[in-house]
XYZ file of C-alpha atoms in Angstrom:
467
model
C -0.018 0.008 0.018
C 1.381 3.405 -0.951
C -0.138 6.879 -1.021
C 1.798 10.005 -2.046
C 0.146 13.416 -1.692
C 1.023 16.554 -3.698
C -0.720 19.817 -2.811
C -1.303 22.235 -5.715
C -3.651 24.635 -3.969
C -5.589 25.470 -0.767
C -2.716 24.265 1.355
C -2.950 26.905 4.035
C -5.819 28.856 2.569
C -9.390 28.680 1.344
C -9.281 28.976 -2.425
C -8.043 27.071 -5.522
C -8.488 23.643 -3.944
C -6.409 21.070 -5.813
C -4.985 17.922 -4.203
C -3.112 15.178 -6.143
C -2.847 11.671 -4.738
C -0.630 8.982 -6.211
C -2.043 5.536 -5.374
C 0.105 2.418 -5.270
C 2.652 4.071 -7.574
C 0.142 3.300 -10.355
C -2.676 5.836 -10.536
C -2.498 9.646 -10.192
C -5.750 11.263 -9.049
C -6.612 14.966 -8.801
C -9.285 16.124 -6.387
C -10.808 19.463 -7.356
C -9.314 22.125 -9.569
C -10.346 25.509 -8.232
C -9.629 29.190 -8.648
C -8.631 31.847 -6.095
C -10.647 35.024 -6.730
C -8.386 37.144 -4.536
C -5.598 37.078 -7.102
C -5.403 38.509 -10.636
C -2.189 36.816 -11.815
C -0.886 33.258 -12.070
C -1.551 32.770 -8.324
C -5.218 32.596 -9.256
C -4.738 28.964 -10.318
C -3.275 25.889 -8.582
C 0.458 25.422 -9.093
C 0.214 23.062 -12.043
C 3.995 23.346 -12.634
C 4.482 20.954 -9.714
C 3.022 18.144 -11.860
C 5.825 18.313 -14.385
C 8.384 18.863 -11.624
C 7.327 15.496 -10.135
C 6.773 13.869 -13.547
C 3.099 13.261 -12.844
C 0.308 12.773 -15.410
C -3.228 12.899 -14.094
C -5.226 9.728 -14.764
C -8.501 10.814 -13.196
C -9.867 14.140 -11.972
C -12.751 14.419 -9.471
C -14.786 17.563 -8.767
C -16.572 17.575 -5.434
C -18.994 20.446 -6.148
C -19.590 23.479 -8.283
C -18.143 26.330 -6.193
C -15.446 28.192 -8.086
C -12.752 27.556 -5.510
C -13.197 23.879 -6.356
C -13.900 23.895 -10.118
C -12.991 27.372 -11.497
C -9.717 26.317 -13.051
C -11.150 23.410 -15.036
C -11.356 25.094 -18.462
C -7.803 26.317 -17.957
C -6.453 22.882 -17.187
C -8.654 20.036 -18.442
C -8.962 20.474 -22.184
C -7.103 17.183 -22.587
C -8.725 15.293 -19.678
C -11.962 13.630 -18.817
C -13.201 14.159 -15.315
C -16.008 13.013 -13.081
C -18.658 15.073 -11.287
C -22.146 14.540 -9.784
C -25.051 15.307 -12.074
C -26.193 18.594 -10.469
C -22.579 19.830 -10.572
C -22.467 19.285 -14.345
C -25.699 21.227 -14.708
C -24.698 24.202 -12.509
C -20.934 24.496 -13.091
C -21.247 26.074 -16.594
C -23.275 28.957 -15.153
C -20.639 29.734 -12.537
C -17.744 29.261 -14.932
C -19.293 31.623 -17.422
C -19.820 34.186 -14.672
C -16.214 33.710 -13.586
C -14.957 34.086 -17.170
C -16.548 37.540 -17.395
C -14.803 38.613 -14.169
C -11.317 37.496 -15.248
C -11.454 38.082 -19.026
C -9.319 41.232 -18.735
C -6.332 39.032 -17.833
C -5.789 37.353 -21.210
C -2.933 35.148 -19.995
C -4.889 33.669 -17.098
C -8.437 33.506 -18.432
C -10.504 31.164 -20.626
C -13.182 31.398 -23.282
C -16.835 30.264 -23.394
C -15.832 27.672 -25.940
C -13.268 26.248 -23.516
C -15.939 26.014 -20.839
C -18.262 23.944 -22.980
C -15.450 21.793 -24.409
C -14.487 21.093 -20.834
C -18.036 20.341 -19.632
C -18.676 18.008 -22.577
C -15.894 15.754 -21.244
C -17.678 15.269 -17.955
C -18.521 11.784 -16.716
C -21.507 12.057 -14.387
C -21.541 10.184 -11.099
C -24.760 9.325 -9.275
C -25.083 9.615 -5.529
C -23.930 6.513 -3.621
C -22.724 4.949 -6.877
C -19.637 2.775 -7.112
C -17.913 3.190 -10.444
C -14.981 1.042 -11.701
C -12.294 3.337 -13.078
C -9.762 0.626 -13.923
C -9.374 -3.106 -13.296
C -8.422 -2.571 -9.666
C -9.534 1.034 -9.013
C -13.012 2.092 -7.834
C -14.674 5.330 -6.798
C -17.814 5.771 -4.647
C -19.660 8.983 -3.861
C -21.236 9.999 -0.547
C -23.614 12.831 0.235
C -21.813 15.922 1.529
C -24.600 18.452 2.122
C -22.921 21.895 1.645
C -24.568 22.674 -1.711
C -26.670 20.828 -4.252
C -24.624 18.013 -5.805
C -21.726 18.185 -3.306
C -20.152 14.763 -2.671
C -17.295 13.084 -0.852
C -15.165 10.564 -2.739
C -13.964 7.162 -1.594
C -11.226 5.772 -3.823
C -10.089 2.189 -3.225
C -7.898 -0.434 -4.812
C -7.153 -3.912 -3.574
C -4.523 -2.571 -1.179
C -5.111 1.212 -0.671
C -7.998 3.566 -0.002
C -8.454 7.316 0.414
C -11.440 9.514 1.283
C -11.622 13.127 0.041
C -14.443 15.077 1.683
C -14.372 18.281 -0.352
C -16.611 20.744 1.488
C -19.300 19.257 3.674
C -21.933 20.249 6.221
C -22.741 17.951 9.149
C -25.972 19.764 9.967
C -29.120 19.584 7.810
C -30.607 22.919 6.794
C -33.876 23.948 5.173
C -33.140 22.391 1.779
C -30.142 20.084 2.146
C -29.490 17.094 4.357
C -26.443 16.394 6.548
C -23.281 14.789 5.241
C -23.053 11.016 5.675
C -20.325 8.464 5.115
C -19.950 4.755 5.938
C -17.373 3.335 8.303
C -14.824 2.864 5.531
C -11.546 2.602 7.489
C -9.548 4.328 4.687
C -5.796 4.610 4.852
C -6.074 8.378 4.494
C -8.940 10.838 4.914
C -8.434 14.305 3.380
C -10.909 16.660 5.019
C -11.662 20.380 4.939
C -10.963 22.425 8.067
C -12.509 25.814 7.224
C -14.359 26.219 10.526
C -12.596 23.546 12.530
C -12.001 25.926 15.447
C -15.626 26.979 15.780
C -18.598 25.479 17.617
C -21.867 26.849 16.291
C -25.218 27.636 17.849
C -28.266 25.706 16.733
C -29.854 26.469 13.367
C -32.963 27.838 15.088
C -30.815 30.216 17.217
C -28.943 31.475 14.192
C -32.139 32.057 12.221
C -33.644 33.990 15.141
C -30.624 36.309 15.420
C -30.523 36.718 11.647
C -34.162 37.827 11.460
C -33.889 40.083 14.524
C -30.993 42.044 13.027
C -32.908 42.458 9.740
C -36.032 43.582 11.632
C -34.047 46.170 13.607
C -32.543 47.757 10.462
C -35.848 47.849 8.587
C -37.659 49.396 11.572
C -35.243 52.335 11.587
C -35.892 52.913 7.906
C -32.687 51.312 6.674
C -31.843 49.092 3.742
C -30.346 45.662 4.372
C -27.698 44.213 2.027
C -26.891 40.507 2.417
C -23.915 39.602 0.205
C -24.051 35.911 -0.686
C -22.513 33.678 -3.304
C -25.274 32.897 -5.771
C -25.386 29.177 -5.082
C -25.865 27.501 -1.703
C -26.162 30.041 1.063
C -28.377 32.300 -1.097
C -31.007 29.565 -1.399
C -30.899 28.750 2.306
C -31.253 32.366 3.484
C -33.967 33.100 0.972
C -35.944 30.193 2.424
C -35.499 31.578 5.945
C -36.765 35.035 4.957
C -39.638 33.608 2.914
C -40.790 31.480 5.857
C -40.921 34.346 8.339
C -41.616 37.493 6.305
C -45.377 37.526 6.698
C -45.262 36.293 10.318
C -42.981 39.280 11.092
C -45.518 41.683 9.544
C -43.021 42.774 6.899
C -44.941 41.808 3.775
C -45.166 45.465 2.690
C -41.331 45.790 2.602
C -39.777 44.585 -0.699
C -37.292 41.698 -0.737
C -35.049 41.233 -3.780
C -32.329 38.918 -5.039
C -30.139 39.920 -7.931
C -31.434 38.099 -10.960
C -29.524 36.240 -13.614
C -27.212 33.586 -12.127
C -29.284 33.014 -8.981
C -32.539 32.787 -10.918
C -31.087 30.312 -13.398
C -29.493 28.268 -10.610
C -32.784 28.106 -8.718
C -34.372 26.640 -11.836
C -31.715 23.921 -11.836
C -32.265 23.249 -8.107
C -35.887 22.390 -8.949
C -34.698 19.665 -11.350
C -32.886 17.700 -8.611
C -35.290 17.298 -5.667
C -33.704 13.914 -4.796
C -30.600 15.796 -3.593
C -32.671 17.856 -1.113
C -34.185 16.755 2.139
C -37.963 16.452 2.430
C -38.348 19.903 4.046
C -37.044 21.391 0.824
C -39.164 19.323 -1.614
C -41.926 20.736 -3.784
C -40.385 23.709 -5.607
C -39.073 25.461 -2.430
C -37.773 28.348 -4.566
C -41.162 29.474 -5.905
C -41.061 32.543 -3.647
C -44.068 34.618 -2.664
C -42.252 37.690 -1.297
C -38.796 37.603 -2.966
C -38.507 39.197 -6.394
C -35.710 39.630 -8.951
C -33.656 42.822 -8.494
C -32.862 45.575 -10.973
C -30.025 47.969 -10.192
C -32.347 50.939 -10.412
C -34.187 49.595 -7.360
C -31.162 50.513 -5.241
C -32.232 54.188 -5.531
C -35.730 53.613 -4.194
C -36.721 55.408 -0.962
C -37.550 53.435 2.150
C -36.484 50.128 3.656
C -35.777 47.042 1.577
C -33.882 43.779 1.788
C -31.508 42.622 -0.976
C -29.632 39.362 -1.445
C -26.785 40.095 -3.904
C -23.699 38.231 -5.094
C -20.823 37.822 -4.650
C -20.433 37.297 -0.899
C -16.973 38.912 -0.874
C -18.378 42.289 -2.090
C -15.472 42.426 -4.527
C -17.481 42.858 -7.683
C -20.921 42.472 -9.259
C -24.272 43.609 -7.832
C -23.272 43.413 -4.146
C -20.266 45.652 -4.789
C -22.254 48.280 -6.698
C -25.080 48.379 -4.144
C -22.652 48.515 -1.221
C -21.059 51.661 -2.678
C -24.484 53.296 -2.943
C -25.629 52.355 0.570
C -22.361 52.571 2.530
C -22.726 56.233 3.626
C -26.069 55.844 5.484
C -25.791 54.684 9.103
C -29.416 53.399 9.053
C -28.415 50.743 6.502
C -27.052 47.340 7.350
C -24.691 44.924 5.572
C -25.213 41.472 7.039
C -22.357 39.081 6.284
C -23.552 35.511 6.745
C -20.372 33.507 6.323
C -16.682 33.310 5.510
C -14.885 36.488 4.485
C -11.831 35.979 2.269
C -8.814 37.811 3.805
C -8.202 41.081 1.964
C -11.735 41.276 0.565
C -14.101 44.202 1.215
C -16.159 41.900 3.433
C -13.091 41.131 5.550
C -12.232 44.876 5.808
C -15.742 45.554 7.113
C -15.499 42.757 9.693
C -12.242 44.204 10.975
C -14.136 47.369 11.894
C -12.561 49.598 9.273
C -14.433 52.841 8.498
C -12.313 53.363 5.396
C -12.560 50.588 2.818
C -10.154 50.160 -0.044
C -11.898 49.882 -3.461
C -9.944 48.729 -6.491
C -12.465 49.038 -9.284
C -12.883 51.057 -11.481
C -10.119 53.045 -9.681
C -8.263 52.796 -6.395
C -10.044 54.907 -3.766
C -10.832 54.882 -0.024
C -14.570 54.747 0.659
C -15.912 56.168 3.908
C -18.257 53.712 5.585
C -21.133 54.551 7.966
C -23.296 51.504 7.211
C -23.822 49.118 10.126
C -21.940 45.801 9.817
C -23.049 42.523 11.379
C -21.714 39.000 10.967
C -23.619 35.738 11.514
C -22.299 32.281 10.797
C -24.636 30.729 8.265
C -21.835 28.746 6.798
C -22.329 25.723 4.572
C -19.325 24.080 6.202
C -19.091 21.798 9.198
C -17.764 23.205 12.461
C -15.135 21.543 14.660
C -17.658 19.177 16.229
C -18.999 18.178 12.801
C -15.535 17.517 11.423
C -14.596 15.362 14.424
C -17.913 13.498 14.125
C -17.298 12.650 10.441
C -13.772 11.476 11.176
C -15.046 9.155 13.930
C -17.812 7.967 11.629
C -15.364 7.135 8.811
C -12.623 5.657 11.064
C -9.589 6.459 8.903
C -6.027 5.421 9.763
C -4.769 8.943 9.049
C -6.371 12.364 8.502
C -5.109 15.223 6.419
C -6.480 18.729 7.131
C -6.968 20.954 4.057
C -8.971 24.035 3.055
C -8.197 26.133 6.125
C -5.650 28.414 7.780
C -2.393 27.540 9.485
C -3.443 28.738 12.945
C -6.768 26.985 12.698
C -5.072 23.726 11.771
C -2.743 23.918 14.760
C -5.642 24.698 17.067
C -7.686 21.847 15.551
C -4.918 19.342 16.130
C -4.643 20.447 19.783
C -8.401 20.194 20.219
C -8.540 16.716 18.692
C -5.743 15.485 20.971
C -7.744 16.579 23.994
C -10.643 14.380 22.902
C -8.553 11.268 23.539
C -9.021 9.913 20.000
C -5.733 11.121 18.580
C -2.088 10.901 19.531
C 0.859 13.131 18.683
C 4.209 11.974 17.298
C 7.371 13.584 15.978
C 7.558 15.961 13.035
C 8.697 13.922 10.009
C 9.277 14.564 6.351
C 10.145 11.167 4.970
C 8.293 7.878 4.936
C 5.820 6.164 7.246
C 6.426 2.541 8.053
C 3.301 1.599 6.113
C 4.576 3.464 3.048
C 2.268 6.482 3.299
C 4.925 9.044 2.430
C 4.947 12.778 3.110
C 7.942 13.772 1.044
C 5.624 15.098 -1.659
C 3.402 16.720 0.904
C 4.611 20.247 -0.016
C 3.364 23.299 -1.900
C 5.525 26.409 -1.693
C 4.611 28.286 1.473
C 1.574 26.021 2.028
C 1.534 23.200 4.500
C -0.568 20.266 5.675
C -1.314 18.407 8.814
C -1.565 14.583 8.970
C -2.492 12.853 12.148
C -3.579 9.292 12.910
C -6.787 8.235 14.577
C -6.312 6.106 17.638
C -8.380 2.944 17.150
C -8.096 -0.544 18.638
C -6.066 -1.863 15.738
C -4.369 1.288 14.461
C -0.974 2.541 15.536
C -0.929 6.123 16.730
C 1.190 8.852 15.161
C 0.911 12.340 13.792
C 2.896 14.141 11.226
C 2.980 17.935 10.938
C 4.768 18.942 7.756
C 5.619 22.598 7.289
C 8.156 23.754 4.735
């Protein structure tokens, strides 16, 4: 049994996820191929040059879900490859990729065309949920439900001697339209799991919804406008369902609620096609809204209170960016940030308490901010308890933390050790006795954490590799 891991992206960050695993010195697998929207140069994409440096040719590429930090680099990389995705991901990914293309088209060297998108999508091999698919004579893949967004899956890859689980992004708590992540007790040799919110323990869904609605109600009562920046797929659908459920009960039916049309509207139509991926609470066309209407930019100038869901969640561009500039000067208004804020983004600047925000488009200026800023965790990711629960459920020999920050990974390791299920060992950079090597476990300034689960029949060790 042999597993080598090469990290091309999202090593110590959230963005451009791309993990390469060499199995039994025979098959080279790539998990996700994302883009980092923070950058405008070659750093936007995973470090594909490492493939040639290590003389690796990708045999199979797996996409866990349609978010751009997991699939945005596909048209740039996969013109010569086939790759596998769940059916809803194949349906929704072209919409996001086309939207992404428009945002990055000014950078000719690091962009792609509409034709490249569709050439890429036409190569997709669709995987069904909980399906086991033979990839080669002795190589199989099985998908497991990940929650997170429509079509998100975890992958279990196994041969006769080796196995690895890649979680992608997952949510351990069911919400209004998606169920909780689930995986069998697979006992894989290696589990690669996200760690975005591994240091957090969240309140209950009901408590979060109550706080969310209370803050909206406060702002509207003082005559303010409420801007909720969301990425168009996933959190947008969940929060729209929350507002739709309570709007009339709160006596707010006279106040307009909008979502910016286009991508969200088209994506909602696709959501309706795949009810089997949603839990029963979300069945029956949950996105046929009574109170929420498509938004036109001229509505931003209307007098009086209103609520707007606008993308993207980072406030870096698009409708949310334009509306934020218009509403930022009025202290009655509220921008409610419901999830992760990419470091350096406008959303992150606001959360830091800054009253001067740096804008980079169409020119570099400092914008004075009087708008109220609130943050609530309506994340689509598992928290620390959820991550630990999935690890215990899967029972891997070793766990690799990805898709998170350096400090969070250190804190997560410390927390896990305290639970009595994990044990610490020396820092190493060579080879494990069972041939799981870490010498390819490097990516520039990025790093990874591998630790072993203490089970009845599993030796205990941890490797923390930082170079």
